Every structure is written in C-alpha cells, then in structure tokens.
Backbone as numpy.savetxt, mean C-alpha at the origin, in Angstrom:
# Nx Ny Nz CAx CAy CAz Cx Cy Cz
-25.95 20.65 -8.37 -24.93 20.36 -7.41 -25.22 19.00 -6.81
-24.25 18.27 -6.43 -24.42 16.97 -5.75 -24.82 17.25 -4.27
-26.10 17.01 -4.03 -26.59 17.29 -2.70 -26.40 16.14 -1.78
-25.12 16.02 -1.27 -24.79 14.91 -0.39 -23.93 15.45 0.71
-23.83 14.68 1.83 -22.98 15.10 2.92 -21.64 14.38 2.80
-20.54 15.07 2.84 -19.23 14.46 2.77 -18.78 14.06 4.18
-18.16 12.91 4.31 -17.64 12.52 5.59 -16.20 13.02 5.75
-15.94 13.62 6.88 -14.61 14.22 7.15 -13.56 13.10 7.31
-12.36 13.42 6.82 -11.24 12.46 7.00 -11.40 11.18 6.26
-12.07 11.19 5.11 -12.25 9.96 4.33 -10.91 9.44 3.86
-10.76 8.12 3.78 -9.54 7.55 3.38 -9.80 6.61 2.24
-8.76 6.32 1.46 -8.90 5.34 0.35 -9.18 3.95 0.91
-10.24 3.30 0.45 -10.51 1.96 0.92 -9.42 1.00 0.50
-9.00 0.16 1.32 -7.97 -0.82 1.00 -8.56 -1.86 0.07
-7.85 -2.32 -0.94 -8.40 -3.17 -1.95 -8.07 -4.62 -1.68
-8.30 -5.07 -0.52 -8.17 -6.53 -0.21 -9.07 -6.85 0.96
-9.44 -8.08 1.01 -10.33 -8.47 2.10 -9.56 -8.74 3.35
-10.18 -8.58 4.47 -9.54 -8.87 5.73 -10.63 -9.36 6.69
-10.23 -10.06 7.77 -11.25 -10.60 8.60 -11.96 -9.52 9.41
-13.15 -9.81 9.92 -13.98 -8.83 10.60 -13.30 -8.23 11.83
-12.42 -9.01 12.43 -11.73 -8.51 13.60 -10.90 -7.22 13.35
-10.49 -7.08 12.09 -9.69 -5.92 11.75 -10.56 -4.76 11.33
-11.83 -4.94 11.20 -12.74 -3.84 10.76 -12.66 -3.64 9.27
-12.10 -4.60 8.51 -11.92 -4.40 7.05 -12.75 -5.36 6.24
-13.87 -5.83 6.79 -14.61 -6.91 6.08 -15.42 -6.40 4.87
-15.47 -5.05 4.68 -16.24 -4.54 3.51 -15.31 -4.12 2.35
-14.05 -4.49 2.42 -13.12 -4.08 1.39 -13.16 -4.94 0.16
-12.69 -4.37 -0.95 -12.73 -5.06 -2.20 -11.70 -6.18 -2.28
-11.96 -7.24 -3.05 -11.07 -8.37 -3.13 -10.36 -8.28 -4.47
-9.07 -8.51 -4.43 -8.25 -8.47 -5.66 -7.33 -9.67 -5.73
-7.37 -10.40 -6.90 -6.52 -11.57 -7.11 -5.06 -11.22 -6.98
-4.70 -10.06 -7.48 -3.28 -9.66 -7.49 -2.74 -9.48 -6.09
-3.62 -9.32 -5.11 -3.15 -9.15 -3.74 -3.39 -10.39 -2.89
-3.95 -11.46 -3.49 -4.30 -12.66 -2.72 -3.16 -13.24 -1.96
-1.97 -13.35 -2.60 -0.82 -13.92 -1.90 -0.36 -13.10 -0.74
-0.42 -11.76 -0.95 0.02 -10.81 0.12 -1.02 -10.85 1.25
-2.28 -10.87 0.94 -3.33 -10.99 1.92 -3.17 -12.27 2.72
-2.90 -13.39 2.04 -2.79 -14.65 2.73 -1.63 -14.63 3.72
-0.48 -14.02 3.36 0.63 -14.02 4.27 0.37 -13.11 5.49
-0.30 -11.99 5.22 -0.68 -11.07 6.34 -1.58 -11.74 7.30
-2.66 -12.43 6.74 -3.63 -13.13 7.56 -3.06 -14.30 8.32
-1.98 -14.92 7.77 -1.38 -16.08 8.41 -0.55 -15.78 9.62
-0.18 -14.53 9.80 0.65 -14.19 10.97 -0.05 -14.54 12.24
0.69 -15.08 13.23 2.13 -15.22 13.32 2.66 -16.56 12.81
1.79 -17.37 12.10 2.30 -18.58 11.51 2.89 -18.36 10.18
3.96 -17.61 10.10 4.66 -17.30 8.87 5.65 -18.38 8.49
5.89 -18.60 7.18 6.86 -19.56 6.79 8.33 -19.22 7.19
8.57 -17.95 7.44 9.86 -17.49 7.87 9.70 -16.24 8.74
10.63 -15.91 9.57 10.48 -14.78 10.47 10.47 -13.45 9.72
11.03 -13.41 8.52 11.09 -12.22 7.75 10.25 -12.33 6.45
9.35 -11.38 6.27 8.51 -11.31 5.09 8.73 -9.97 4.39
8.82 -10.00 3.09 9.03 -8.77 2.27 7.93 -8.64 1.28
7.21 -7.54 1.28 6.20 -7.21 0.30 6.82 -6.34 -0.77
6.90 -6.79 -2.00 7.51 -6.02 -3.09 6.53 -5.66 -4.13
6.42 -4.36 -4.52 5.49 -3.92 -5.49 5.68 -2.47 -5.87
5.18 -2.02 -6.99 5.33 -0.61 -7.42 4.59 0.30 -6.53
4.89 1.61 -6.70 4.18 2.69 -5.95 2.69 2.56 -6.22
1.84 2.69 -5.18 0.42 2.63 -5.35 -0.18 1.28 -5.55
0.62 0.21 -5.26 0.13 -1.16 -5.42 -0.64 -1.68 -4.23
-0.58 -1.02 -3.12 -1.30 -1.43 -1.95 -0.44 -2.03 -0.81
0.89 -2.11 -1.01 1.67 -2.75 0.02 1.74 -1.96 1.33
1.64 -0.64 1.23 1.67 0.19 2.46 0.39 -0.02 3.28
-0.75 -0.18 2.54 -2.03 -0.46 3.20 -1.99 -1.79 3.95
-1.42 -2.82 3.32 -1.29 -4.11 3.91 -0.37 -4.02 5.15
0.68 -3.30 5.00 1.65 -3.15 6.14 0.89 -2.47 7.33
0.05 -1.52 7.03 -0.70 -0.79 8.08 -1.62 -1.75 8.82
-2.30 -2.62 8.03 -3.15 -3.59 8.60 -2.41 -4.53 9.52
-1.27 -5.03 9.03 -0.44 -5.94 9.80 0.08 -5.25 11.11
0.51 -3.99 10.95 1.02 -3.32 12.14 -0.03 -3.18 13.22
-1.24 -2.85 12.81 -2.33 -2.72 13.77 -2.70 -4.04 14.42
-2.67 -5.08 13.60 -3.03 -6.42 14.10 -1.98 -7.01 14.99
-0.72 -6.82 14.63 0.41 -7.42 15.36 0.95 -6.56 16.48
0.62 -5.26 16.45 1.22 -4.35 17.43 2.66 -4.09 17.14
3.09 -4.22 15.85 4.49 -4.04 15.52 4.91 -2.56 15.69
6.21 -2.43 15.90 6.85 -1.10 16.02 7.54 -0.80 14.71
7.51 0.45 14.28 8.17 0.85 13.07 9.64 1.10 13.36
10.50 0.65 12.49 11.91 0.86 12.68 12.58 1.32 11.39
13.80 1.90 11.53 14.62 2.22 10.41 16.07 1.81 10.74
16.48 0.66 10.28 17.82 0.12 10.61 18.94 0.93 10.01
19.31 1.99 10.65 20.46 2.79 10.19 21.51 2.84 11.30
22.67 3.31 10.98 23.77 3.35 11.94 23.37 4.15 13.17
23.62 3.57 14.35 23.34 4.25 15.59 21.92 4.12 16.08
21.06 3.45 15.32 19.66 3.26 15.74 19.54 2.11 16.75
18.37 2.06 17.44 18.12 0.99 18.35 17.17 -0.06 17.75
17.22 -0.16 16.43 16.30 -1.05 15.69 16.43 -2.53 16.16
17.64 -2.98 16.35 17.88 -4.38 16.76 17.32 -4.61 18.13
17.44 -3.60 19.00 16.92 -3.75 20.37 15.41 -3.82 20.34
14.81 -2.96 19.51 13.35 -2.98 19.38 12.87 -4.30 18.83
13.63 -4.88 17.89 13.23 -6.16 17.29 13.27 -7.30 18.24
14.00 -7.13 19.36 14.05 -8.19 20.35 12.81 -8.26 21.23
12.08 -7.16 21.19 10.90 -7.04 22.15 9.62 -7.40 21.50
9.55 -7.48 20.16 8.27 -7.80 19.47 8.35 -7.59 18.03
7.22 -7.77 17.28 7.22 -7.62 15.81 7.65 -6.21 15.42
8.27 -6.11 14.24 8.78 -4.81 13.76 8.46 -4.66 12.28
8.29 -3.41 11.85 7.94 -3.08 10.47 8.94 -2.07 9.95
9.51 -2.38 8.76 10.43 -1.45 8.09 9.85 -1.21 6.70
9.31 -0.03 6.48 8.69 0.30 5.19 9.62 1.06 4.29
9.33 0.99 3.00 10.10 1.73 1.96 11.57 1.48 2.06
11.95 0.22 2.14 13.35 -0.16 2.31 14.20 0.44 1.24
13.83 0.32 -0.03 14.65 0.78 -1.13 14.73 2.29 -1.20
13.69 2.96 -0.68 13.67 4.45 -0.72 14.47 5.05 0.44
14.28 4.45 1.62 14.91 5.06 2.82 16.35 4.63 2.98
16.67 3.43 2.51 18.01 2.90 2.69 18.22 2.33 4.08
19.35 1.72 4.31 19.62 1.06 5.59 21.12 0.80 5.70
21.55 0.51 6.93 22.87 0.13 7.17 22.97 -1.42 7.14
23.84 -1.99 6.34 23.88 -3.43 6.24 24.02 -4.14 7.59
24.92 -3.69 8.41 25.17 -4.35 9.68 23.98 -4.24 10.61
23.38 -3.05 10.62 22.21 -2.87 11.53 21.04 -3.73 11.07
20.75 -3.80 9.77 19.66 -4.66 9.28 19.98 -6.12 9.58
21.26 -6.52 9.48 21.67 -7.87 9.77 21.39 -8.20 11.23
21.70 -7.24 12.13 21.45 -7.47 13.52 19.94 -7.50 13.85
19.15 -6.71 13.10 17.69 -6.74 13.30 17.14 -8.11 12.95
17.56 -8.64 11.81 17.10 -9.96 11.39 17.56 -11.02 12.37
18.79 -10.96 12.85 19.26 -11.92 13.83 18.42 -11.81 15.16
18.12 -10.58 15.53 17.35 -10.37 16.75 15.98 -10.94 16.65
15.34 -10.76 15.46 14.03 -11.30 15.22 14.04 -12.85 15.29
15.02 -13.42 14.64 15.16 -14.88 14.63 15.38 -15.45 16.00
16.29 -14.81 16.73 16.70 -15.33 18.09 15.57 -15.20 19.11
14.70 -14.20 18.92 13.64 -13.94 19.91 12.29 -14.37 19.51
12.18 -15.07 18.37 10.88 -15.61 17.91 9.93 -14.52 17.48
10.44 -13.42 16.98 9.59 -12.34 16.54 9.45 -12.31 15.02
8.80 -11.22 14.48 8.59 -11.14 13.05 9.04 -9.77 12.55
9.50 -9.79 11.28 9.87 -8.53 10.58 9.16 -8.48 9.27
8.42 -7.39 9.04 7.80 -7.18 7.72 8.45 -5.98 7.09
8.88 -6.14 5.84 9.45 -5.07 5.10 8.71 -4.84 3.81
8.66 -3.56 3.39 8.02 -3.26 2.11 9.07 -2.57 1.20
8.94 -2.81 -0.10 9.93 -2.23 -1.02 9.35 -2.24 -2.45
9.81 -1.27 -3.26 9.42 -1.32 -4.69 10.30 -2.26 -5.45
11.42 -2.69 -4.87 12.34 -3.58 -5.55 12.46 -4.90 -4.79
12.76 -5.93 -5.50 13.06 -7.19 -4.85 14.39 -7.11 -4.12
14.57 -7.84 -3.00 15.75 -7.70 -2.19 17.06 -7.99 -2.98
16.99 -8.76 -4.03 18.21 -9.06 -4.82 18.70 -7.74 -5.47
17.83 -6.74 -5.59 18.24 -5.49 -6.19 18.65 -4.45 -5.17
18.56 -4.75 -3.88 18.95 -3.82 -2.86 20.49 -3.71 -2.86
21.10 -2.56 -2.54 22.51 -2.37 -2.53 23.17 -2.98 -1.30
23.15 -4.31 -1.24 23.69 -5.02 -0.06 25.12 -5.44 -0.33
26.03 -5.08 0.53 27.44 -5.47 0.38 27.87 -6.52 1.38
27.14 -6.63 2.51 27.49 -7.58 3.54 27.01 -8.98 3.15
27.89 -9.91 2.92 27.47 -11.27 2.48 26.54 -11.94 3.46
26.72 -11.78 4.77 25.87 -12.41 5.75 24.46 -11.87 5.63
24.30 -10.56 5.35 23.00 -9.98 5.24 22.30 -10.51 3.97
23.05 -10.61 2.90 22.46 -11.10 1.61 21.98 -12.57 1.80
22.71 -13.27 2.63 22.29 -14.68 2.89 21.01 -14.70 3.71
20.86 -13.79 4.72 19.66 -13.71 5.48 18.47 -13.33 4.60
18.67 -12.39 3.68 17.56 -11.94 2.83 17.14 -13.04 1.85
18.04 -13.89 1.48 17.63 -15.02 0.62 16.72 -15.97 1.32
16.81 -16.00 2.66 15.94 -16.88 3.45 14.60 -16.27 3.75
14.40 -15.03 3.42 13.13 -14.34 3.67 12.04 -14.80 2.67
10.80 -14.61 3.13 9.66 -14.91 2.22 9.29 -13.63 1.48
9.43 -13.64 0.16 9.10 -12.45 -0.65 7.80 -12.64 -1.40
6.96 -11.66 -1.25 5.61 -11.75 -1.93 5.52 -10.48 -2.84
5.26 -10.77 -4.12 5.19 -9.68 -5.08 3.75 -9.24 -5.27
3.51 -7.92 -5.33 2.23 -7.33 -5.64 2.32 -6.59 -6.95
1.50 -6.93 -7.88 1.53 -6.32 -9.21 0.75 -5.02 -9.22
0.79 -4.34 -10.39 0.03 -3.12 -10.60 -1.46 -3.43 -10.68
-2.32 -2.53 -10.21 -3.76 -2.78 -10.33 -4.18 -2.89 -11.78
-5.05 -3.84 -12.13 -5.56 -3.94 -13.51 -6.79 -3.06 -13.65
-7.34 -3.04 -14.88 -8.44 -2.17 -15.16 -9.66 -2.52 -14.36
-9.94 -3.77 -14.16 -11.10 -4.25 -13.37 -11.02 -3.74 -11.95
-9.83 -3.90 -11.34 -9.65 -3.51 -9.94 -9.78 -1.98 -9.81
-9.13 -1.24 -10.72 -9.20 0.21 -10.64 -10.63 0.68 -10.80
-11.40 0.05 -11.63 -12.82 0.42 -11.85 -13.58 0.20 -10.55
-13.34 -0.94 -9.93 -13.99 -1.26 -8.67 -13.64 -0.23 -7.56
-12.35 0.12 -7.53 -11.92 1.08 -6.53 -12.59 2.43 -6.74
-12.58 2.91 -7.94 -13.19 4.21 -8.24 -14.70 4.25 -7.97
-15.38 3.18 -8.33 -16.81 3.09 -8.03 -17.05 3.13 -6.50
-16.19 2.40 -5.76 -16.36 2.40 -4.32 -16.00 3.73 -3.67
-15.00 4.38 -4.22 -14.61 5.72 -3.68 -15.76 6.72 -3.87
-16.40 6.66 -5.06 -17.55 7.55 -5.29 -18.72 7.17 -4.42
-18.93 5.84 -4.26 -20.02 5.32 -3.44 -19.86 5.76 -2.00
-18.59 5.80 -1.47 -18.36 6.24 -0.16 -18.77 7.73 0.04
-18.82 8.44 -1.07 -19.27 9.82 -1.00 -20.72 9.97 -1.44
-21.41 8.82 -1.50 -22.82 8.76 -1.86 -23.06 9.32 -3.23
-22.15 9.00 -4.13 -22.27 9.44 -5.52 -22.29 8.24 -6.48
-23.19 8.21 -7.41 -23.25 7.16 -8.38 -22.72 7.67 -9.73
-21.76 6.99 -10.30 -21.07 7.47 -11.50 -21.35 6.48 -12.66
-21.63 6.96 -13.84 -21.88 6.14 -14.98 -20.70 5.23 -15.31
-21.02 3.98 -15.68 -19.92 3.01 -15.97 -19.04 3.46 -17.08
-19.62 4.18 -18.10 -18.81 4.61 -19.21 -17.77 5.68 -18.76
-18.23 6.51 -17.78 -17.32 7.54 -17.30 -16.18 6.90 -16.48
-16.50 5.85 -15.72 -15.50 5.12 -14.99 -14.48 4.51 -15.94
-14.94 3.88 -16.99 -14.06 3.26 -17.98 -13.19 4.31 -18.65
-13.78 5.48 -18.97 -12.98 6.61 -19.53 -11.83 6.98 -18.69
-12.10 7.11 -17.37 -11.03 7.51 -16.40 -9.98 6.40 -16.28
-10.41 5.19 -16.16 -9.48 4.07 -15.97 -8.56 3.91 -17.14
-9.06 4.09 -18.35 -8.22 3.95 -19.54 -7.19 5.06 -19.72
-7.31 6.11 -18.95 -6.43 7.28 -19.16 -5.63 7.63 -17.92
-5.82 6.95 -16.77 -5.16 7.30 -15.57 -3.94 6.46 -15.32
-3.09 6.98 -14.40 -1.94 6.19 -13.94 -2.45 4.99 -13.20
-1.84 3.83 -13.41 -2.34 2.59 -12.81 -1.84 2.44 -11.34
-2.43 3.19 -10.47 -2.11 3.07 -9.05 -3.34 3.43 -8.22
-3.38 2.92 -7.02 -4.45 3.19 -6.09 -4.38 4.68 -5.62
-3.18 5.14 -5.47 -3.03 6.53 -5.06 -3.61 7.51 -6.08
-3.38 7.17 -7.37 -3.96 8.02 -8.43 -5.48 7.95 -8.44
-6.03 6.79 -8.19 -7.51 6.66 -8.10 -8.10 7.54 -7.02
-7.45 7.58 -5.90 -7.89 8.38 -4.79 -7.82 9.87 -5.15
-6.70 10.30 -5.70 -6.58 11.72 -6.04 -7.58 12.17 -7.09
-7.81 11.29 -8.07 -8.75 11.67 -9.13 -10.17 11.81 -8.59
-10.59 10.88 -7.77 -11.95 10.92 -7.18 -12.12 12.12 -6.30
-11.11 12.39 -5.45 -11.20 13.51 -4.52 -11.26 14.83 -5.30
-10.47 14.93 -6.36 -10.42 16.17 -7.20 -11.73 16.37 -7.91
-12.26 15.32 -8.52 -13.54 15.39 -9.25 -14.64 15.82 -8.29
-14.73 15.18 -7.18 -15.75 15.52 -6.19 -15.72 16.92 -5.77
-14.51 17.45 -5.38 -14.35 18.83 -4.95 -14.67 19.82 -6.02
-14.19 19.52 -7.23 -14.36 20.44 -8.39 -15.88 20.56 -8.74
-16.54 19.42 -8.81 -17.96 19.41 -9.13 -18.73 20.15 -8.07
-18.39 19.96 -6.80 -19.11 20.60 -5.74 -18.88 22.12 -5.75
-17.66 22.53 -6.06 -17.31 23.97 -6.08 -17.97 24.65 -7.23
-18.12 23.96 -8.34 -18.73 24.62 -9.54 -20.26 24.36 -9.67
-20.76 23.53 -8.78 -22.18 23.22 -8.76 -22.61 22.44 -10.00
-21.75 21.55 -10.46 -22.04 20.80 -11.68 -21.99 19.27 -11.40
-22.44 18.52 -12.35 -22.33 17.06 -12.26 -20.92 16.65 -12.68
-20.54 15.45 -12.34 -19.28 14.95 -12.75 -19.41 14.34 -14.14
-18.82 15.07 -15.15 -18.95 14.71 -16.53 -17.64 14.24 -17.13
-17.66 13.81 -18.39 -16.47 13.36 -19.03 -15.51 14.58 -19.25
-16.03 15.73 -19.54 -15.19 16.88 -19.77 -14.52 17.30 -18.45
-15.23 17.17 -17.33 -14.64 17.48 -16.04 -13.56 16.45 -15.68
-13.81 15.16 -16.02 -12.86 14.09 -15.82 -11.59 14.39 -16.62
-11.79 14.79 -17.88 -10.64 15.11 -18.79 -9.83 16.25 -18.21
-10.44 17.19 -17.61 -9.80 18.32 -17.04 -8.91 17.88 -15.85
-9.49 17.10 -15.03 -8.81 16.59 -13.85 -7.61 15.66 -14.21
-7.84 14.78 -15.16 -6.79 13.88 -15.60 -5.63 14.69 -16.20
-5.92 15.67 -16.97 -4.87 16.52 -17.57 -4.13 17.27 -16.47
-4.89 17.82 -15.51 -4.26 18.57 -14.42 -3.31 17.68 -13.60
-3.83 16.46 -13.22 -2.99 15.61 -12.41 -1.84 15.03 -13.20
-2.04 14.84 -14.53 -0.96 14.35 -15.35 0.19 15.32 -15.46
-0.17 16.55 -15.64 0.86 17.63 -15.75 1.56 17.83 -14.40
0.82 17.65 -13.33 1.39 17.84 -11.97 2.43 16.71 -11.72
2.07 15.47 -12.11 2.96 14.35 -11.92 4.21 14.50 -12.74
4.05 14.97 -13.97 5.21 15.03 -14.91 6.20 16.13 -14.48
5.72 17.08 -13.66 6.57 18.19 -13.24 7.25 17.91 -11.95
6.97 16.76 -11.30 7.59 16.43 -10.04 9.04 16.03 -10.24
C-alpha cells in the first residue's frame, strides 16, 4: 500500500506560471499558454477593454480566468435578457465564462461591452469557439467583438501532460515510473481535466486495493474513464 498522507481538497495544479503575489509561483510553465498568461499578467494594461480566451475543453482557460478573477476582483456575469450585467460592468471588471455554451442576448452583451468601454473597466470572456463562430445577429455587437483581443489556447501536448501527471502524483507524495507516465499520456484524452481524473482514480484505486500503481491498473482506469466519457 502507498503509505502516504493525502491532503484534503486537493486541486489540479494550474499549468502556467504566475507571479508570487498570486500564490501560483510553483506552477508548471507551458509554451502553449504563454500568450494567455502574458495577457492575464498584463492586466489592467490590456491592449483592449475586452479579452477573449478561446480553447478546447480542458485547455486551461477556466483556470486562467479564475486567476484573473481573484487578482482583479472581477464579478461573474451572464449577459442574458433581463439581467443586470451591464450595470455590474459599470462598477468594475467582469468575467463571462463559457460564452458559447451558456449563450447570451446580443443586445445585453452589446450593452456590457459599451459599459466596460465607457467606464474604463475590463471584460474577460472564455469560449471553446472563436467569436466569429458565435451566433451573433446584431451588427453592432459583431463590430465590438472584432475589436476585442482574442487569445487562443491549444490542446496540451504530450510533454505538458506528462509534466502535469508527474506533478499531480508528486502532490500526493507518489513517485511514478516515467514509462508508466508515457503509457498513460499516449492513451488518454488530451486535456488537463482528464489528467486530474486519471491520477485521482489511480490513487484511490491503488489505496483501496493495497497495491502499487501499475500499467495494468492504469489500463483499467483508462478503459473505465474512456467508456464513461463515450456514454455521456
């Protein structure tokens, strides 16, 4: 059995560096996130009042948004009909996550952007799709979105996923063989969320069975999580 103490409420380490003031100075550095990290760190000296982080599920954009929200004191909004999103945007920085998934009212988002511009505030949005693919019918809103700064975040590569998995195990005071890490990375979904789920499941399963984390155990977990994802 792995004779270690687990820390309660462990979270997936964010895979980008951040300054010490944010308490994130021990995080992994990734080239694919460098542009997004730069724009987050540059706040409030942004090139435009509106910044959009675009990337696939599990790419890290939500983690970056969380860092920015904590640093800026931004309020979360959902620009839908009848909301007070534009009023909130007049009082300080605002964050609108999962734009393409949650949807929005064209007129309300237009008013939010105008409010941000008129009051010298900032709006950060996250999306799986670039704004040109959003279902926008209001010409004025589409014009506003063209003026926004869009930063793309790509899928994690093998090197990054390997680093994340090693660090996740290290956070649990577990050392895993490099060959096992490579085995997992070559067969897993390429996302940070998947890395977290795999490590958590392997750790719990090995602890419950009183065994070491082996390739056969990893294969069992990968198969289990793969079947679970395909049935969603």
